[in-house]
Amino acid sequence: MGMLKKWMSLWRHSKPKAAGNEQSIGQGQDASLLSPQLEVNLQAIRSRLGASSDIIIRQLSNQDQHRYALIYVDGLVDTPTVNQLIAEISKLSELTTTPDDTNGFYSFLQQQAISVGGVKEAYKLEEIYQALFNGMTVILLNGCSTALTADTVGGNMRGVEEPSSQTVIRGPKEGFTENLRINTSLIRRKIKSPDLRIELKIIGTRTQTNVAVIYLMGVADSQVVAEVHRRLDTIHTDSILESGYIEEFIEDSPFSTFPTIMNTERPDAAAAGILEGQVIIVVEGTPFVLLAPVTFFKFFQSSEDYYQRYDIASFLRLIRFGSFLISMLLPSLYIAITTFHQEMLPTTLLIGLAAQREGVPFPALLEALLMELTFEVLREAGVRMPRVIGPAISIVGALVLGQAAVQAGLVSGAMVIVVSFTAISNFVIPAINMAIAARLIRFSLMLLGATLGLFGIMSGLMVLLIHTASIRSFGVPYLMPLAPLVKRNLKDVFIRMPWWKMNTRPGFISADAVREGNDQKPSPPKPTSKP
């Protein structure tokens, strides 16, 4: 009974507080609405935005004494468009003969005076702030509690240029920019289908970043689209500055070394993903868009594979898979063989390696770690240095340090060759996030090879295989089409079949299986008989 009385007392005391909270929330919502008085609205905007020099407020009036104000952010709008808008409103408003008719003047502004496209209404102060920071011009009218927002987006922005991270010899040379609308237009130009859907979200309580979800209705799996929206809606953070923020919030296996979301800087790669049933996430402020769901084998496919002939594309793809294995395994295999399994080497090679290592004071593991870490430092220095001297510093540094280390007897010449070839193989992988995964796994396999030899390396590879078979990307198995086996998807995994053979889209990803018609193999014309 004592506990019951205590609980009832707490409930009675907490009930008025809840009512007070509800009342305060309601008052906050009423305060956010626009006032019919122009001065009150302008004072609220000045108080909220502070004395920012880029917030331009112009108060105007016409001959009928209708007072109105135009508000915009300098640098986010196209200044000639704003000046033209002000001139048109000022010129046409002098022709009105509706004194003291606020509603009529508002309709006149909305339907006749504003000639730019994308005119919308706003009823709350937060809607005005959002419109201003998206490059809109806000028009407030005295005596009216509704504002108009005109689309005057502009300012200095980087134009469409060739992608810097995913270059091709044959193919389009245009890349995404930091502007969301330019990026969506690049995709819309490639997929002129009415089924293309571009759905906008705003994520980040302070940055208010625009995020677009793009997919092809009828081709993308509706469950995958719903899952993408669900994961994006669960993001509650104050800032989104790049697509990497979104990637870490929505990926399936955040503690896995292997990436489960692909990113690209190429509009043609994004359009190809959409046509295969993938969902594209475009984030304002970055040229890198996200593609999901993806499989392990997608990271070894380049856009150029589909622009070159299928035979050379298949050959280059096999080279990429081989380079991935070399990037992961070569240093660990060298350490394991030279430490535990010398009998596997030919006698001549074994004698040469032993002669090289005769004066080296470090074991093979420490020697490899020293060289790998040195190369990682050089690689990072080449990225951070100014673009003019960065490549020169990295190349010269690698050559000079490598030669000096061999002459000083700190490392063997064979180790320099192994580390160099490993680094070159890592650059062959098209996706940088998969290349980074190979670099991280390499160090773990080096430790296993130095302690357990080939048995340790095989054990590590088995763990990696089990791990990759267990993870998914938005419900799609990561090792599909091998686990589970999907035969129709094998046409575009290790080798690329000719286009006239790939008449179906990938299973488990797309909802519409048919891509093209059957029996499209080209053939020479039949000879005609002479008359």
CSV table of N, CA and C in Angstrom, one decimal, residues 121-254:
chain,number,residue,atom,x,y,z
A,121,GLU,N,4.5,28.9,-51.3
A,121,GLU,CA,4.0,29.7,-50.2
A,121,GLU,C,4.6,29.1,-48.9
A,122,ALA,N,4.9,30.0,-48.0
A,122,ALA,CA,5.4,29.7,-46.7
A,122,ALA,C,4.6,30.3,-45.6
A,123,TYR,N,4.4,29.5,-44.5
A,123,TYR,CA,3.5,29.9,-43.4
A,123,TYR,C,4.2,30.1,-42.1
A,124,LYS,N,5.5,29.5,-42.0
A,124,LYS,CA,6.2,29.5,-40.8
A,124,LYS,C,7.6,30.2,-41.0
A,125,LEU,N,8.1,30.7,-39.9
A,125,LEU,CA,9.5,31.3,-40.0
A,125,LEU,C,10.5,30.2,-40.3
A,126,GLU,N,10.4,29.0,-39.8
A,126,GLU,CA,11.4,28.0,-40.2
A,126,GLU,C,11.4,27.7,-41.6
A,127,GLU,N,10.2,27.7,-42.3
A,127,GLU,CA,10.1,27.5,-43.7
A,127,GLU,C,10.9,28.6,-44.5
A,128,ILE,N,10.8,29.9,-43.9
A,128,ILE,CA,11.5,31.0,-44.5
A,128,ILE,C,13.0,30.8,-44.4
A,129,TYR,N,13.5,30.4,-43.2
A,129,TYR,CA,14.9,30.2,-43.0
A,129,TYR,C,15.4,29.1,-44.0
A,130,GLN,N,14.7,28.0,-44.1
A,130,GLN,CA,15.1,26.9,-45.0
A,130,GLN,C,15.1,27.4,-46.4
A,131,ALA,N,14.1,28.2,-46.8
A,131,ALA,CA,14.1,28.7,-48.2
A,131,ALA,C,15.3,29.7,-48.5
A,132,LEU,N,15.6,30.5,-47.5
A,132,LEU,CA,16.7,31.5,-47.7
A,132,LEU,C,18.0,30.7,-47.9
A,133,PHE,N,18.3,29.7,-47.1
A,133,PHE,CA,19.5,29.0,-47.1
A,133,PHE,C,19.6,28.0,-48.3
A,134,ASN,N,18.5,27.9,-49.0
A,134,ASN,CA,18.5,27.1,-50.2
A,134,ASN,C,18.5,27.9,-51.5
A,135,GLY,N,18.8,29.2,-51.3
A,135,GLY,CA,18.9,30.1,-52.4
A,135,GLY,C,17.6,30.8,-52.9
A,136,MET,N,16.6,30.7,-52.1
A,136,MET,CA,15.3,31.3,-52.5
A,136,MET,C,15.3,32.8,-52.1
A,137,THR,N,14.4,33.5,-52.8
A,137,THR,CA,14.1,34.9,-52.4
A,137,THR,C,12.7,34.9,-51.7
A,138,VAL,N,12.6,35.4,-50.5
A,138,VAL,CA,11.4,35.5,-49.8
A,138,VAL,C,10.7,36.8,-49.9
A,139,ILE,N,9.4,36.8,-50.2
A,139,ILE,CA,8.6,38.1,-50.3
A,139,ILE,C,7.6,38.1,-49.2
A,140,LEU,N,7.7,39.1,-48.3
A,140,LEU,CA,6.8,39.3,-47.2
A,140,LEU,C,5.9,40.5,-47.5
A,141,LEU,N,4.6,40.4,-47.3
A,141,LEU,CA,3.6,41.5,-47.6
A,141,LEU,C,3.0,41.9,-46.3
A,142,ASN,N,2.9,43.2,-46.0
A,142,ASN,CA,2.3,43.7,-44.8
A,142,ASN,C,0.8,43.4,-44.9
A,143,GLY,N,0.2,42.9,-43.8
A,143,GLY,CA,-1.2,42.6,-43.7
A,143,GLY,C,-1.5,41.2,-44.2
A,144,CYS,N,-0.5,40.4,-44.5
A,144,CYS,CA,-0.6,39.0,-44.9
A,144,CYS,C,0.3,38.1,-44.1
A,145,SER,N,-0.3,37.0,-43.6
A,145,SER,CA,0.5,36.1,-42.8
A,145,SER,C,1.1,34.9,-43.6
A,146,THR,N,1.1,35.1,-45.0
A,146,THR,CA,1.7,34.1,-45.8
A,146,THR,C,2.8,34.7,-46.7
A,147,ALA,N,3.9,34.1,-46.8
A,147,ALA,CA,5.0,34.6,-47.6
A,147,ALA,C,5.1,33.8,-48.9
A,148,LEU,N,5.8,34.4,-49.9
A,148,LEU,CA,6.1,33.8,-51.1
A,148,LEU,C,7.6,33.6,-51.3
A,149,THR,N,8.0,32.4,-51.8
A,149,THR,CA,9.4,32.1,-52.0
A,149,THR,C,9.6,31.9,-53.5
A,150,ALA,N,10.5,32.6,-54.1
A,150,ALA,CA,10.8,32.5,-55.5
A,150,ALA,C,12.1,31.8,-55.7
A,151,ASP,N,12.2,30.9,-56.7
A,151,ASP,CA,13.4,30.2,-56.9
A,151,ASP,C,14.4,31.0,-57.7
A,152,THR,N,15.4,31.5,-57.0
A,152,THR,CA,16.5,32.3,-57.6
A,152,THR,C,17.9,31.7,-57.2
A,153,VAL,N,17.9,30.4,-57.2
A,153,VAL,CA,19.2,29.8,-56.8
A,153,VAL,C,20.3,30.1,-57.8
A,154,GLY,N,21.5,30.4,-57.3
A,154,GLY,CA,22.6,30.8,-58.2
A,154,GLY,C,23.9,30.9,-57.4
A,155,GLY,N,24.7,31.8,-57.7
A,155,GLY,CA,26.0,32.0,-57.0
A,155,GLY,C,27.1,31.2,-57.7
A,156,ASN,N,28.3,31.4,-57.2
A,156,ASN,CA,29.4,30.7,-57.8
A,156,ASN,C,29.5,29.3,-57.4
A,157,MET,N,29.5,28.4,-58.4
A,157,MET,CA,29.5,27.0,-58.1
A,157,MET,C,30.5,26.3,-59.2
A,158,ARG,N,31.1,25.2,-58.8
A,158,ARG,CA,32.0,24.5,-59.7
A,158,ARG,C,31.2,23.9,-60.8
A,159,GLY,N,31.6,24.0,-62.0
A,159,GLY,CA,30.9,23.4,-63.1
A,159,GLY,C,31.2,21.9,-63.3
A,160,VAL,N,30.6,21.4,-64.3
A,160,VAL,CA,30.8,19.9,-64.6
A,160,VAL,C,32.1,19.7,-65.2
A,161,GLU,N,33.0,18.9,-64.5
A,161,GLU,CA,34.3,18.6,-65.0
A,161,GLU,C,34.5,17.1,-65.1
A,162,GLU,N,35.7,16.7,-65.6
A,162,GLU,CA,36.0,15.3,-65.6
A,162,GLU,C,36.3,14.8,-64.2
A,163,PRO,N,35.8,13.6,-63.9
A,163,PRO,CA,36.1,13.0,-62.6
A,163,PRO,C,37.6,12.9,-62.3
A,164,SER,N,38.0,13.2,-61.1
A,164,SER,CA,39.4,13.1,-60.8
A,164,SER,C,39.8,11.8,-60.2
A,165,SER,N,38.9,11.0,-59.7
A,165,SER,CA,39.2,9.8,-59.0
A,165,SER,C,38.9,8.5,-59.8
A,166,GLN,N,38.0,8.6,-60.8
A,166,GLN,CA,37.6,7.5,-61.6
A,166,GLN,C,37.6,7.8,-63.1
A,167,THR,N,38.8,7.9,-63.6
A,167,THR,CA,39.0,8.2,-65.0
A,167,THR,C,38.9,7.0,-65.9
A,168,VAL,N,38.5,7.3,-67.1
A,168,VAL,CA,38.4,6.2,-68.1
A,168,VAL,C,39.1,6.7,-69.4
A,169,ILE,N,39.5,5.8,-70.2
A,169,ILE,CA,40.0,6.1,-71.6
A,169,ILE,C,38.9,6.4,-72.5
A,170,ARG,N,37.9,5.5,-72.5
A,170,ARG,CA,36.8,5.6,-73.4
A,170,ARG,C,35.5,5.7,-72.5
A,171,GLY,N,34.7,6.7,-72.8
A,171,GLY,CA,33.5,6.9,-72.0
A,171,GLY,C,33.3,8.4,-71.7
A,172,PRO,N,32.1,8.7,-71.1
A,172,PRO,CA,31.8,10.1,-70.8
A,172,PRO,C,32.9,10.8,-69.9
A,173,LYS,N,33.1,12.0,-70.0
A,173,LYS,CA,34.1,12.7,-69.3
A,173,LYS,C,33.5,13.7,-68.3
A,174,GLU,N,32.3,13.6,-68.0
A,174,GLU,CA,31.6,14.5,-67.0
A,174,GLU,C,31.5,13.8,-65.7
A,175,GLY,N,31.6,14.6,-64.6
A,175,GLY,CA,31.5,14.1,-63.3
A,175,GLY,C,30.5,14.9,-62.4
A,176,PHE,N,30.1,14.4,-61.3
A,176,PHE,CA,29.2,15.1,-60.4
A,176,PHE,C,29.9,16.3,-59.8
A,177,THR,N,29.1,17.2,-59.4
A,177,THR,CA,29.6,18.4,-58.7
A,177,THR,C,29.0,18.5,-57.3
A,178,GLU,N,29.3,19.6,-56.6
A,178,GLU,CA,28.8,19.8,-55.2
A,178,GLU,C,27.3,20.3,-55.2
A,179,ASN,N,26.8,20.6,-56.4
A,179,ASN,CA,25.4,21.1,-56.4
A,179,ASN,C,24.4,20.0,-56.6
A,180,LEU,N,23.4,19.9,-55.8
A,180,LEU,CA,22.5,18.8,-55.9
A,180,LEU,C,21.7,18.8,-57.2
A,181,ARG,N,21.2,19.9,-57.6
A,181,ARG,CA,20.3,20.0,-58.8
A,181,ARG,C,21.1,19.7,-60.0
A,182,ILE,N,22.4,20.1,-60.1
A,182,ILE,CA,23.2,19.7,-61.2
A,182,ILE,C,23.4,18.2,-61.3
A,183,ASN,N,23.6,17.6,-60.1
A,183,ASN,CA,23.8,16.1,-60.1
A,183,ASN,C,22.5,15.4,-60.5
A,184,THR,N,21.4,15.8,-60.0
A,184,THR,CA,20.1,15.2,-60.5
A,184,THR,C,19.8,15.4,-61.9
A,185,SER,N,20.2,16.6,-62.5
A,185,SER,CA,20.0,16.8,-63.9
A,185,SER,C,20.9,15.9,-64.7
A,186,LEU,N,22.1,15.7,-64.3
A,186,LEU,CA,23.0,14.8,-65.0
A,186,LEU,C,22.5,13.4,-65.1
A,187,ILE,N,21.8,12.9,-64.1
A,187,ILE,CA,21.2,11.6,-64.1
A,187,ILE,C,19.9,11.6,-65.0
A,188,ARG,N,19.2,12.7,-64.8
A,188,ARG,CA,17.9,12.8,-65.6
A,188,ARG,C,18.2,12.9,-67.1
A,189,ARG,N,19.4,13.5,-67.5
A,189,ARG,CA,19.7,13.5,-68.9
A,189,ARG,C,20.1,12.2,-69.5
A,190,LYS,N,20.5,11.3,-68.6
A,190,LYS,CA,20.9,9.9,-69.1
A,190,LYS,C,19.7,9.0,-69.1
A,191,ILE,N,18.8,9.2,-68.1
A,191,ILE,CA,17.6,8.3,-68.0
A,191,ILE,C,16.4,9.2,-68.2
A,192,LYS,N,15.9,9.2,-69.4
A,192,LYS,CA,14.7,10.1,-69.7
A,192,LYS,C,13.4,9.3,-69.6
A,193,SER,N,13.3,8.6,-68.5
A,193,SER,CA,12.1,7.8,-68.3
A,193,SER,C,11.2,8.5,-67.3
A,194,PRO,N,9.9,8.5,-67.5
A,194,PRO,CA,9.0,9.0,-66.5
A,194,PRO,C,8.9,8.2,-65.2
A,195,ASP,N,9.5,7.0,-65.2
A,195,ASP,CA,9.5,6.2,-64.0
A,195,ASP,C,10.6,6.6,-63.1
A,196,LEU,N,11.5,7.5,-63.5
A,196,LEU,CA,12.6,7.9,-62.6
A,196,LEU,C,12.1,8.7,-61.5
A,197,ARG,N,12.4,8.3,-60.3
A,197,ARG,CA,11.9,9.0,-59.1
A,197,ARG,C,13.0,9.7,-58.4
A,198,ILE,N,12.9,11.0,-58.0
A,198,ILE,CA,13.8,11.7,-57.3
A,198,ILE,C,13.1,12.3,-56.0
A,199,GLU,N,13.4,11.7,-54.9
A,199,GLU,CA,12.7,12.1,-53.7
A,199,GLU,C,13.7,12.8,-52.7
A,200,LEU,N,13.3,14.0,-52.2
A,200,LEU,CA,14.2,14.8,-51.5
A,200,LEU,C,13.9,14.7,-50.0
A,201,LYS,N,15.0,14.7,-49.2
A,201,LYS,CA,14.9,14.7,-47.7
A,201,LYS,C,15.9,15.7,-47.2
A,202,ILE,N,15.6,16.2,-46.0
A,202,ILE,CA,16.5,17.2,-45.3
A,202,ILE,C,17.0,16.5,-44.1
A,203,ILE,N,18.3,16.3,-44.0
A,203,ILE,CA,19.0,15.7,-42.8
A,203,ILE,C,20.0,16.6,-42.2
A,204,GLY,N,20.0,16.7,-40.9
A,204,GLY,CA,20.9,17.6,-40.2
A,204,GLY,C,20.2,18.7,-39.6
A,205,THR,N,20.1,18.8,-38.3
A,205,THR,CA,19.3,19.9,-37.6
A,205,THR,C,19.9,21.2,-37.9
A,206,ARG,N,21.3,21.3,-38.0
A,206,ARG,CA,21.9,22.6,-38.2
A,206,ARG,C,22.3,22.8,-39.6
A,207,THR,N,22.8,21.8,-40.3
A,207,THR,CA,23.3,22.0,-41.7
A,207,THR,C,22.1,22.0,-42.6
A,208,GLN,N,21.0,21.3,-42.3
A,208,GLN,CA,19.8,21.2,-43.2
A,208,GLN,C,20.2,20.8,-44.6
A,209,THR,N,20.9,19.7,-44.6
A,209,THR,CA,21.5,19.2,-45.9
A,209,THR,C,20.4,18.5,-46.7
A,210,ASN,N,20.3,18.9,-48.0
A,210,ASN,CA,19.4,18.2,-48.9
A,210,ASN,C,20.0,16.9,-49.4
A,211,VAL,N,19.2,15.8,-49.3
A,211,VAL,CA,19.6,14.5,-49.7
A,211,VAL,C,18.5,13.9,-50.6
A,212,ALA,N,18.9,13.5,-51.8
A,212,ALA,CA,18.0,13.0,-52.8
A,212,ALA,C,18.1,11.5,-52.9
A,213,VAL,N,17.0,10.8,-52.9
A,213,VAL,CA,17.0,9.3,-53.1
A,213,VAL,C,16.4,9.1,-54.5
A,214,ILE,N,17.2,8.5,-55.4
A,214,ILE,CA,16.9,8.3,-56.8
A,214,ILE,C,16.8,6.8,-57.1
A,215,TYR,N,15.7,6.4,-57.8
A,215,TYR,CA,15.6,5.0,-58.2
A,215,TYR,C,14.6,5.0,-59.4
A,216,LEU,N,14.5,3.9,-60.0
A,216,LEU,CA,13.7,3.7,-61.2
A,216,LEU,C,12.5,2.8,-60.8
A,217,MET,N,11.3,3.4,-60.7
A,217,MET,CA,10.1,2.7,-60.3
A,217,MET,C,9.8,1.5,-61.2
A,218,GLY,N,9.6,0.3,-60.7
A,218,GLY,CA,9.3,-0.9,-61.4
A,218,GLY,C,10.6,-1.7,-61.7
A,219,VAL,N,11.8,-1.1,-61.5
A,219,VAL,CA,13.0,-1.8,-61.7
A,219,VAL,C,13.7,-2.0,-60.3
A,220,ALA,N,13.7,-1.0,-59.5
A,220,ALA,CA,14.2,-1.1,-58.1
A,220,ALA,C,13.2,-1.9,-57.3
A,221,ASP,N,13.7,-2.7,-56.4
A,221,ASP,CA,12.9,-3.5,-55.5
A,221,ASP,C,12.2,-2.5,-54.5
A,222,SER,N,10.9,-2.6,-54.3
A,222,SER,CA,10.2,-1.7,-53.5
A,222,SER,C,10.6,-1.8,-52.0
A,223,GLN,N,10.9,-3.1,-51.6
A,223,GLN,CA,11.4,-3.3,-50.2
A,223,GLN,C,12.7,-2.6,-50.0
A,224,VAL,N,13.6,-2.6,-50.9
A,224,VAL,CA,14.9,-2.0,-50.8
A,224,VAL,C,14.7,-0.5,-50.7
A,225,VAL,N,13.8,0.1,-51.5
A,225,VAL,CA,13.6,1.5,-51.5
A,225,VAL,C,13.0,1.9,-50.1
A,226,ALA,N,12.1,1.1,-49.6
A,226,ALA,CA,11.5,1.4,-48.3
A,226,ALA,C,12.5,1.3,-47.2
A,227,GLU,N,13.4,0.4,-47.3
A,227,GLU,CA,14.5,0.2,-46.3
A,227,GLU,C,15.5,1.4,-46.4
A,228,VAL,N,15.8,1.9,-47.6
A,228,VAL,CA,16.6,3.1,-47.7
A,228,VAL,C,16.0,4.3,-47.0
A,229,HIS,N,14.7,4.5,-47.3
A,229,HIS,CA,14.0,5.6,-46.6
A,229,HIS,C,13.9,5.5,-45.1
A,230,ARG,N,13.7,4.2,-44.7
A,230,ARG,CA,13.7,4.0,-43.2
A,230,ARG,C,15.0,4.3,-42.5
A,231,ARG,N,16.1,3.9,-43.1
A,231,ARG,CA,17.4,4.2,-42.5
A,231,ARG,C,17.7,5.7,-42.6
A,232,LEU,N,17.4,6.3,-43.6
A,232,LEU,CA,17.6,7.8,-43.7
A,232,LEU,C,16.8,8.5,-42.7
A,233,ASP,N,15.6,8.1,-42.5
A,233,ASP,CA,14.7,8.8,-41.6
A,233,ASP,C,15.1,8.6,-40.1
A,234,THR,N,15.9,7.6,-39.8
A,234,THR,CA,16.3,7.3,-38.5
A,234,THR,C,17.6,8.1,-38.1
A,235,ILE,N,18.1,8.9,-39.1
A,235,ILE,CA,19.4,9.6,-38.8
A,235,ILE,C,19.0,10.9,-38.1
A,236,HIS,N,19.5,11.1,-36.9
A,236,HIS,CA,19.3,12.3,-36.1
A,236,HIS,C,20.6,12.8,-35.7
A,237,THR,N,21.1,13.8,-36.4
A,237,THR,CA,22.4,14.4,-36.2
A,237,THR,C,22.3,15.9,-36.5
A,238,ASP,N,23.3,16.7,-36.1
A,238,ASP,CA,23.2,18.1,-36.3
A,238,ASP,C,23.9,18.5,-37.7
A,239,SER,N,24.7,17.6,-38.2
A,239,SER,CA,25.4,18.0,-39.4
A,239,SER,C,25.6,16.8,-40.4
A,240,ILE,N,25.4,17.1,-41.7
A,240,ILE,CA,25.8,16.2,-42.7
A,240,ILE,C,26.6,17.0,-43.7
A,241,LEU,N,27.9,16.8,-43.8
A,241,LEU,CA,28.7,17.6,-44.7
A,241,LEU,C,29.2,16.8,-45.9
A,242,GLU,N,29.1,15.5,-45.9
A,242,GLU,CA,29.5,14.7,-47.1
A,242,GLU,C,28.8,13.4,-47.0
A,243,SER,N,28.8,12.7,-48.2
A,243,SER,CA,28.1,11.4,-48.2
A,243,SER,C,28.6,10.3,-47.3
A,244,GLY,N,29.9,10.5,-46.9
A,244,GLY,CA,30.5,9.6,-45.9
A,244,GLY,C,29.8,9.5,-44.6
A,245,TYR,N,29.2,10.7,-44.2
A,245,TYR,CA,28.4,10.7,-43.0
A,245,TYR,C,27.2,9.8,-43.1
A,246,ILE,N,26.5,9.9,-44.3
A,246,ILE,CA,25.3,9.1,-44.5
A,246,ILE,C,25.7,7.6,-44.6
A,247,GLU,N,26.8,7.3,-45.2
A,247,GLU,CA,27.3,5.9,-45.4
A,247,GLU,C,27.4,5.2,-44.1
A,248,GLU,N,28.1,5.9,-43.1
A,248,GLU,CA,28.3,5.2,-41.8
A,248,GLU,C,27.0,5.1,-41.0
A,249,PHE,N,26.0,5.9,-41.3
A,249,PHE,CA,24.8,5.8,-40.6
A,249,PHE,C,23.9,4.6,-41.1
A,250,ILE,N,24.0,4.3,-42.4
A,250,ILE,CA,23.1,3.4,-43.0
A,250,ILE,C,23.7,2.0,-43.4
A,251,GLU,N,25.0,1.8,-43.3
A,251,GLU,CA,25.6,0.6,-43.8
A,251,GLU,C,25.2,-0.6,-42.9
A,252,ASP,N,25.2,-1.8,-43.5
A,252,ASP,CA,24.8,-3.0,-42.8
A,252,ASP,C,25.8,-3.4,-41.7
A,253,SER,N,27.0,-3.5,-42.1
A,253,SER,CA,28.0,-4.0,-41.2
A,253,SER,C,29.1,-2.9,-40.9
A,254,PRO,N,28.8,-2.1,-39.9
A,254,PRO,CA,29.7,-0.9,-39.6
A,254,PRO,C,31.1,-1.3,-39.1
